[in-house]
Amino acid sequence: MAESEEIEEGKRRRRRVSAAEAEAGAEAEARDPATALGPDVVERVLGASDARSVARSAAVSRAWHGIATSDRLWAPKCEELWKGKAHIPRLSMLRGASRLTVYSMSIMDGQRARVAKDDLCDHVWEYRFKKTAPEYWRNLDPSWKGTGPPMRRYFHLNGSHTADPDDKVWGGHECTFSIVTSYVGDGQIREHYVRINRWPPMRVSRKEDWSWEMSNNLYVYNSVPDAEKGITGPLFPVW
């Protein structure tokens, strides 16, 4: 076969392959529910699906991606996620972020066990003594005796820590707080705690409703749910 004939045959083969690929693509698009049923129907289906399934469906095709990542779809899922949560993260109002991004960042923030100064200062904290605390102190705790609600504590941006004026335990003494975090290799947290003056360090934990608990062998702090405040905590991710 002459060289010119080989070139022409190569061109014909490429055209046949391109035509076959185009036909296969058209058939796949015709089978795509997003095309067959229309975006409104698919959006209603995804709206009734769980968030993980919706996020995965974004990889199905270009049409699915446009539907599965829309703010109209994710806005109600964000509201559903935040329902019943003690604290809604401030980063959920990050300007310019899509609702899918906000949803993902809210999930990650809700799993965060490292408390930040903004968290401490944004919340009112209930304060209770533990059974291991001296009896004298427990007798001063109205919630321990069942004669009143738990005492309350307040953290302030200047590093101070206060109580209500009628608090019998407080005693009016000067009080400060510190947050201590130490790391090991690869940025892994080795130790993380909050300390009031020279009292024993308090371990930090997070509950399912995104509220905080800090405790040592003497007392425990629990953040009071404050959904009415709207948003709390640091503006940017803290891991």
PDB file of N, CA and C in Angstrom, residues 133-204:
ATOM      1  N   ALA A 133     -15.118  15.535  94.664  1.00  0.00           N
ATOM      2  CA  ALA A 133     -14.752  16.810  95.280  1.00  0.00           C
ATOM      3  C   ALA A 133     -15.039  16.768  96.776  1.00  0.00           C
ATOM      4  N   PRO A 134     -14.351  17.590  97.578  1.00  0.00           N
ATOM      5  CA  PRO A 134     -14.612  17.630  99.023  1.00  0.00           C
ATOM      6  C   PRO A 134     -16.083  17.916  99.328  1.00  0.00           C
ATOM      7  N   GLU A 135     -16.582  17.306 100.373  1.00  0.00           N
ATOM      8  CA  GLU A 135     -17.993  17.453 100.734  1.00  0.00           C
ATOM      9  C   GLU A 135     -18.365  18.905 100.980  1.00  0.00           C
ATOM     10  N   TYR A 136     -17.464  19.668 101.571  1.00  0.00           N
ATOM     11  CA  TYR A 136     -17.744  21.079 101.847  1.00  0.00           C
ATOM     12  C   TYR A 136     -18.097  21.809 100.560  1.00  0.00           C
ATOM     13  N   TRP A 137     -17.348  21.570  99.487  1.00  0.00           N
ATOM     14  CA  TRP A 137     -17.622  22.217  98.210  1.00  0.00           C
ATOM     15  C   TRP A 137     -18.935  21.724  97.614  1.00  0.00           C
ATOM     16  N   ARG A 138     -19.165  20.439  97.699  1.00  0.00           N
ATOM     17  CA  ARG A 138     -20.409  19.899  97.149  1.00  0.00           C
ATOM     18  C   ARG A 138     -21.620  20.511  97.840  1.00  0.00           C
ATOM     19  N   ASN A 139     -21.518  20.775  99.116  1.00  0.00           N
ATOM     20  CA  ASN A 139     -22.637  21.368  99.859  1.00  0.00           C
ATOM     21  C   ASN A 139     -22.911  22.806  99.440  1.00  0.00           C
ATOM     22  N   LEU A 140     -21.924  23.446  98.820  1.00  0.00           N
ATOM     23  CA  LEU A 140     -22.115  24.809  98.323  1.00  0.00           C
ATOM     24  C   LEU A 140     -22.706  24.829  96.909  1.00  0.00           C
ATOM     25  N   ASP A 141     -22.780  23.665  96.287  1.00  0.00           N
ATOM     26  CA  ASP A 141     -23.262  23.549  94.912  1.00  0.00           C
ATOM     27  C   ASP A 141     -24.772  23.297  94.939  1.00  0.00           C
ATOM     28  N   PRO A 142     -25.604  24.267  94.521  1.00  0.00           N
ATOM     29  CA  PRO A 142     -27.069  24.089  94.590  1.00  0.00           C
ATOM     30  C   PRO A 142     -27.574  22.932  93.728  1.00  0.00           C
ATOM     31  N   SER A 143     -26.900  22.652  92.599  1.00  0.00           N
ATOM     32  CA  SER A 143     -27.354  21.554  91.750  1.00  0.00           C
ATOM     33  C   SER A 143     -27.033  20.207  92.395  1.00  0.00           C
ATOM     34  N   TRP A 144     -25.987  20.158  93.178  1.00  0.00           N
ATOM     35  CA  TRP A 144     -25.639  18.913  93.870  1.00  0.00           C
ATOM     36  C   TRP A 144     -26.657  18.614  94.968  1.00  0.00           C
ATOM     37  N   LYS A 145     -27.095  19.643  95.668  1.00  0.00           N
ATOM     38  CA  LYS A 145     -28.070  19.484  96.749  1.00  0.00           C
ATOM     39  C   LYS A 145     -29.508  19.428  96.228  1.00  0.00           C
ATOM     40  N   GLY A 146     -29.715  19.809  94.970  1.00  0.00           N
ATOM     41  CA  GLY A 146     -31.056  19.831  94.404  1.00  0.00           C
ATOM     42  C   GLY A 146     -31.869  21.034  94.828  1.00  0.00           C
ATOM     43  N   THR A 147     -31.198  22.101  95.258  1.00  0.00           N
ATOM     44  CA  THR A 147     -31.909  23.299  95.711  1.00  0.00           C
ATOM     45  C   THR A 147     -31.931  24.412  94.671  1.00  0.00           C
ATOM     46  N   GLY A 148     -31.303  24.176  93.529  1.00  0.00           N
ATOM     47  CA  GLY A 148     -31.257  25.214  92.505  1.00  0.00           C
ATOM     48  C   GLY A 148     -30.536  24.734  91.266  1.00  0.00           C
ATOM     49  N   PRO A 149     -30.480  25.585  90.235  1.00  0.00           N
ATOM     50  CA  PRO A 149     -29.805  25.217  88.987  1.00  0.00           C
ATOM     51  C   PRO A 149     -28.289  25.202  89.163  1.00  0.00           C
ATOM     52  N   PRO A 150     -27.582  24.643  88.204  1.00  0.00           N
ATOM     53  CA  PRO A 150     -26.116  24.638  88.282  1.00  0.00           C
ATOM     54  C   PRO A 150     -25.551  26.049  88.301  1.00  0.00           C
ATOM     55  N   MET A 151     -24.397  26.203  88.928  1.00  0.00           N
ATOM     56  CA  MET A 151     -23.686  27.480  88.885  1.00  0.00           C
ATOM     57  C   MET A 151     -23.223  27.748  87.455  1.00  0.00           C
ATOM     58  N   ARG A 152     -22.929  29.001  87.173  1.00  0.00           N
ATOM     59  CA  ARG A 152     -22.498  29.361  85.827  1.00  0.00           C
ATOM     60  C   ARG A 152     -21.156  30.085  85.864  1.00  0.00           C
ATOM     61  N   ARG A 153     -20.375  29.834  84.828  1.00  0.00           N
ATOM     62  CA  ARG A 153     -19.063  30.440  84.693  1.00  0.00           C
ATOM     63  C   ARG A 153     -18.950  31.102  83.322  1.00  0.00           C
ATOM     64  N   TYR A 154     -18.063  32.120  83.222  1.00  0.00           N
ATOM     65  CA  TYR A 154     -17.932  32.906  81.998  1.00  0.00           C
ATOM     66  C   TYR A 154     -16.456  33.133  81.685  1.00  0.00           C
ATOM     67  N   PHE A 155     -16.095  32.886  80.428  1.00  0.00           N
ATOM     68  CA  PHE A 155     -14.736  33.144  79.947  1.00  0.00           C
ATOM     69  C   PHE A 155     -14.749  34.437  79.133  1.00  0.00           C
ATOM     70  N   HIS A 156     -13.676  35.211  79.239  1.00  0.00           N
ATOM     71  CA  HIS A 156     -13.610  36.507  78.560  1.00  0.00           C
ATOM     72  C   HIS A 156     -12.351  36.605  77.704  1.00  0.00           C
ATOM     73  N   LEU A 157     -12.432  37.410  76.634  1.00  0.00           N
ATOM     74  CA  LEU A 157     -11.344  37.511  75.672  1.00  0.00           C
ATOM     75  C   LEU A 157     -10.050  38.031  76.288  1.00  0.00           C
ATOM     76  N   ASN A 158     -10.146  38.773  77.401  1.00  0.00           N
ATOM     77  CA  ASN A 158      -8.931  39.281  78.049  1.00  0.00           C
ATOM     78  C   ASN A 158      -8.242  38.222  78.918  1.00  0.00           C
ATOM     79  N   GLY A 159      -8.775  36.989  78.898  1.00  0.00           N
ATOM     80  CA  GLY A 159      -8.152  35.908  79.642  1.00  0.00           C
ATOM     81  C   GLY A 159      -8.683  35.718  81.049  1.00  0.00           C
ATOM     82  N   SER A 160      -9.672  36.522  81.433  1.00  0.00           N
ATOM     83  CA  SER A 160     -10.241  36.392  82.776  1.00  0.00           C
ATOM     84  C   SER A 160     -11.401  35.399  82.773  1.00  0.00           C
ATOM     85  N   HIS A 161     -11.809  35.030  83.964  1.00  0.00           N
ATOM     86  CA  HIS A 161     -12.844  34.008  84.147  1.00  0.00           C
ATOM     87  C   HIS A 161     -13.678  34.430  85.344  1.00  0.00           C
ATOM     88  N   THR A 162     -15.006  34.518  85.185  1.00  0.00           N
ATOM     89  CA  THR A 162     -15.857  35.077  86.233  1.00  0.00           C
ATOM     90  C   THR A 162     -17.058  34.183  86.511  1.00  0.00           C
ATOM     91  N   ALA A 163     -17.806  34.563  87.545  1.00  0.00           N
ATOM     92  CA  ALA A 163     -19.022  33.851  87.939  1.00  0.00           C
ATOM     93  C   ALA A 163     -20.110  34.872  88.244  1.00  0.00           C
ATOM     94  N   ASP A 164     -21.316  34.393  88.541  1.00  0.00           N
ATOM     95  CA  ASP A 164     -22.401  35.298  88.922  1.00  0.00           C
ATOM     96  C   ASP A 164     -22.105  35.912  90.288  1.00  0.00           C
ATOM     97  N   PRO A 165     -22.629  37.117  90.553  1.00  0.00           N
ATOM     98  CA  PRO A 165     -22.316  37.819  91.808  1.00  0.00           C
ATOM     99  C   PRO A 165     -22.706  37.045  93.066  1.00  0.00           C
ATOM    100  N   ASP A 166     -23.781  36.262  93.016  1.00  0.00           N
ATOM    101  CA  ASP A 166     -24.262  35.568  94.208  1.00  0.00           C
ATOM    102  C   ASP A 166     -23.693  34.152  94.337  1.00  0.00           C
ATOM    103  N   ASP A 167     -22.663  33.840  93.561  1.00  0.00           N
ATOM    104  CA  ASP A 167     -22.068  32.505  93.590  1.00  0.00           C
ATOM    105  C   ASP A 167     -21.302  32.295  94.902  1.00  0.00           C
ATOM    106  N   LYS A 168     -21.732  31.328  95.714  1.00  0.00           N
ATOM    107  CA  LYS A 168     -21.124  31.095  97.027  1.00  0.00           C
ATOM    108  C   LYS A 168     -19.764  30.421  96.937  1.00  0.00           C
ATOM    109  N   VAL A 169     -19.518  29.733  95.835  1.00  0.00           N
ATOM    110  CA  VAL A 169     -18.245  29.038  95.673  1.00  0.00           C
ATOM    111  C   VAL A 169     -17.153  29.985  95.202  1.00  0.00           C
ATOM    112  N   TRP A 170     -17.542  30.955  94.421  1.00  0.00           N
ATOM    113  CA  TRP A 170     -16.565  31.801  93.738  1.00  0.00           C
ATOM    114  C   TRP A 170     -15.673  32.566  94.701  1.00  0.00           C
ATOM    115  N   GLY A 171     -16.277  33.284  95.604  1.00  0.00           N
ATOM    116  CA  GLY A 171     -15.504  34.010  96.611  1.00  0.00           C
ATOM    117  C   GLY A 171     -14.878  35.301  96.139  1.00  0.00           C
ATOM    118  N   GLY A 172     -15.139  35.712  94.904  1.00  0.00           N
ATOM    119  CA  GLY A 172     -14.646  36.991  94.426  1.00  0.00           C
ATOM    120  C   GLY A 172     -13.162  37.043  94.132  1.00  0.00           C
ATOM    121  N   HIS A 173     -12.481  35.901  94.034  1.00  0.00           N
ATOM    122  CA  HIS A 173     -11.039  35.922  93.806  1.00  0.00           C
ATOM    123  C   HIS A 173     -10.723  36.160  92.330  1.00  0.00           C
ATOM    124  N   GLU A 174      -9.518  36.613  92.070  1.00  0.00           N
ATOM    125  CA  GLU A 174      -9.086  36.843  90.692  1.00  0.00           C
ATOM    126  C   GLU A 174      -8.842  35.505  90.012  1.00  0.00           C
ATOM    127  N   CYS A 175      -9.278  35.406  88.757  1.00  0.00           N
ATOM    128  CA  CYS A 175      -9.206  34.118  88.091  1.00  0.00           C
ATOM    129  C   CYS A 175      -8.884  34.300  86.608  1.00  0.00           C
ATOM    130  N   THR A 176      -7.974  33.487  86.096  1.00  0.00           N
ATOM    131  CA  THR A 176      -7.619  33.518  84.680  1.00  0.00           C
ATOM    132  C   THR A 176      -7.652  32.093  84.123  1.00  0.00           C
ATOM    133  N   PHE A 177      -7.666  31.995  82.813  1.00  0.00           N
ATOM    134  CA  PHE A 177      -7.673  30.682  82.175  1.00  0.00           C
ATOM    135  C   PHE A 177      -6.611  30.618  81.084  1.00  0.00           C
ATOM    136  N   SER A 178      -6.235  29.412  80.727  1.00  0.00           N
ATOM    137  CA  SER A 178      -5.284  29.198  79.635  1.00  0.00           C
ATOM    138  C   SER A 178      -5.659  27.927  78.894  1.00  0.00           C
ATOM    139  N   ILE A 179      -5.368  27.918  77.601  1.00  0.00           N
ATOM    140  CA  ILE A 179      -5.574  26.736  76.759  1.00  0.00           C
ATOM    141  C   ILE A 179      -4.197  26.216  76.366  1.00  0.00           C
ATOM    142  N   VAL A 180      -3.932  24.959  76.650  1.00  0.00           N
ATOM    143  CA  VAL A 180      -2.617  24.377  76.377  1.00  0.00           C
ATOM    144  C   VAL A 180      -2.771  23.244  75.366  1.00  0.00           C
ATOM    145  N   THR A 181      -2.006  23.322  74.283  1.00  0.00           N
ATOM    146  CA  THR A 181      -2.008  22.272  73.263  1.00  0.00           C
ATOM    147  C   THR A 181      -0.567  21.951  72.901  1.00  0.00           C
ATOM    148  N   SER A 182      -0.204  20.698  72.995  1.00  0.00           N
ATOM    149  CA  SER A 182       1.134  20.263  72.595  1.00  0.00           C
ATOM    150  C   SER A 182       1.007  19.244  71.470  1.00  0.00           C
ATOM    151  N   TYR A 183       2.034  19.170  70.645  1.00  0.00           N
ATOM    152  CA  TYR A 183       1.979  18.340  69.447  1.00  0.00           C
ATOM    153  C   TYR A 183       3.139  17.351  69.396  1.00  0.00           C
ATOM    154  N   VAL A 184       2.940  16.290  68.635  1.00  0.00           N
ATOM    155  CA  VAL A 184       3.999  15.352  68.298  1.00  0.00           C
ATOM    156  C   VAL A 184       4.243  15.477  66.795  1.00  0.00           C
ATOM    157  N   GLY A 185       4.945  14.541  66.208  1.00  0.00           N
ATOM    158  CA  GLY A 185       5.238  14.618  64.785  1.00  0.00           C
ATOM    159  C   GLY A 185       3.993  14.622  63.928  1.00  0.00           C
ATOM    160  N   ASP A 186       4.129  15.219  62.718  1.00  0.00           N
ATOM    161  CA  ASP A 186       3.045  15.285  61.733  1.00  0.00           C
ATOM    162  C   ASP A 186       1.850  16.090  62.232  1.00  0.00           C
ATOM    163  N   GLY A 187       2.083  16.987  63.172  1.00  0.00           N
ATOM    164  CA  GLY A 187       1.012  17.850  63.640  1.00  0.00           C
ATOM    165  C   GLY A 187      -0.032  17.178  64.494  1.00  0.00           C
ATOM    166  N   GLN A 188       0.213  15.966  64.959  1.00  0.00           N
ATOM    167  CA  GLN A 188      -0.746  15.261  65.808  1.00  0.00           C
ATOM    168  C   GLN A 188      -0.737  15.857  67.215  1.00  0.00           C
ATOM    169  N   ILE A 189      -1.945  16.044  67.771  1.00  0.00           N
ATOM    170  CA  ILE A 189      -2.058  16.616  69.112  1.00  0.00           C
ATOM    171  C   ILE A 189      -1.698  15.554  70.152  1.00  0.00           C
ATOM    172  N   ARG A 190      -0.756  15.898  71.005  1.00  0.00           N
ATOM    173  CA  ARG A 190      -0.360  14.981  72.077  1.00  0.00           C
ATOM    174  C   ARG A 190      -1.176  15.248  73.328  1.00  0.00           C
ATOM    175  N   GLU A 191      -1.397  16.513  73.618  1.00  0.00           N
ATOM    176  CA  GLU A 191      -2.107  16.885  74.842  1.00  0.00           C
ATOM    177  C   GLU A 191      -2.869  18.179  74.602  1.00  0.00           C
ATOM    178  N   HIS A 192      -4.074  18.228  75.112  1.00  0.00           N
ATOM    179  CA  HIS A 192      -4.893  19.437  74.945  1.00  0.00           C
ATOM    180  C   HIS A 192      -5.780  19.594  76.169  1.00  0.00           C
ATOM    181  N   TYR A 193      -5.685  20.735  76.853  1.00  0.00           N
ATOM    182  CA  TYR A 193      -6.502  20.934  78.042  1.00  0.00           C
ATOM    183  C   TYR A 193      -6.683  22.419  78.324  1.00  0.00           C
ATOM    184  N   VAL A 194      -7.664  22.714  79.178  1.00  0.00           N
ATOM    185  CA  VAL A 194      -7.923  24.069  79.653  1.00  0.00           C
ATOM    186  C   VAL A 194      -7.644  24.089  81.146  1.00  0.00           C
ATOM    187  N   ARG A 195      -7.016  25.169  81.590  1.00  0.00           N
ATOM    188  CA  ARG A 195      -6.664  25.249  83.008  1.00  0.00           C
ATOM    189  C   ARG A 195      -7.125  26.576  83.594  1.00  0.00           C
ATOM    190  N   ILE A 196      -7.714  26.501  84.787  1.00  0.00           N
ATOM    191  CA  ILE A 196      -8.156  27.678  85.522  1.00  0.00           C
ATOM    192  C   ILE A 196      -7.161  27.919  86.661  1.00  0.00           C
ATOM    193  N   ASN A 197      -6.502  29.065  86.638  1.00  0.00           N
ATOM    194  CA  ASN A 197      -5.457  29.357  87.627  1.00  0.00           C
ATOM    195  C   ASN A 197      -4.511  28.162  87.752  1.00  0.00           C
ATOM    196  N   ARG A 198      -4.310  27.682  88.979  1.00  0.00           N
ATOM    197  CA  ARG A 198      -3.437  26.525  89.191  1.00  0.00           C
ATOM    198  C   ARG A 198      -4.229  25.254  89.521  1.00  0.00           C
ATOM    199  N   TRP A 199      -5.512  25.280  89.252  1.00  0.00           N
ATOM    200  CA  TRP A 199      -6.325  24.090  89.489  1.00  0.00           C
ATOM    201  C   TRP A 199      -5.960  23.005  88.480  1.00  0.00           C
ATOM    202  N   PRO A 200      -6.315  21.759  88.749  1.00  0.00           N
ATOM    203  CA  PRO A 200      -5.958  20.665  87.828  1.00  0.00           C
ATOM    204  C   PRO A 200      -6.481  20.927  86.417  1.00  0.00           C
ATOM    205  N   PRO A 201      -5.706  20.559  85.398  1.00  0.00           N
ATOM    206  CA  PRO A 201      -6.142  20.742  83.993  1.00  0.00           C
ATOM    207  C   PRO A 201      -7.464  20.026  83.714  1.00  0.00           C
ATOM    208  N   MET A 202      -8.239  20.589  82.822  1.00  0.00           N
ATOM    209  CA  MET A 202      -9.511  19.981  82.437  1.00  0.00           C
ATOM    210  C   MET A 202      -9.387  19.365  81.047  1.00  0.00           C
ATOM    211  N   ARG A 203      -9.734  18.106  80.943  1.00  0.00           N
ATOM    212  CA  ARG A 203      -9.781  17.427  79.647  1.00  0.00           C
ATOM    213  C   ARG A 203     -10.969  17.966  78.853  1.00  0.00           C
ATOM    214  N   VAL A 204     -10.816  18.029  77.556  1.00  0.00           N
ATOM    215  CA  VAL A 204     -11.833  18.595  76.668  1.00  0.00           C
ATOM    216  C   VAL A 204     -12.456  17.491  75.824  1.00  0.00           C
TER     217      VAL A 204
END
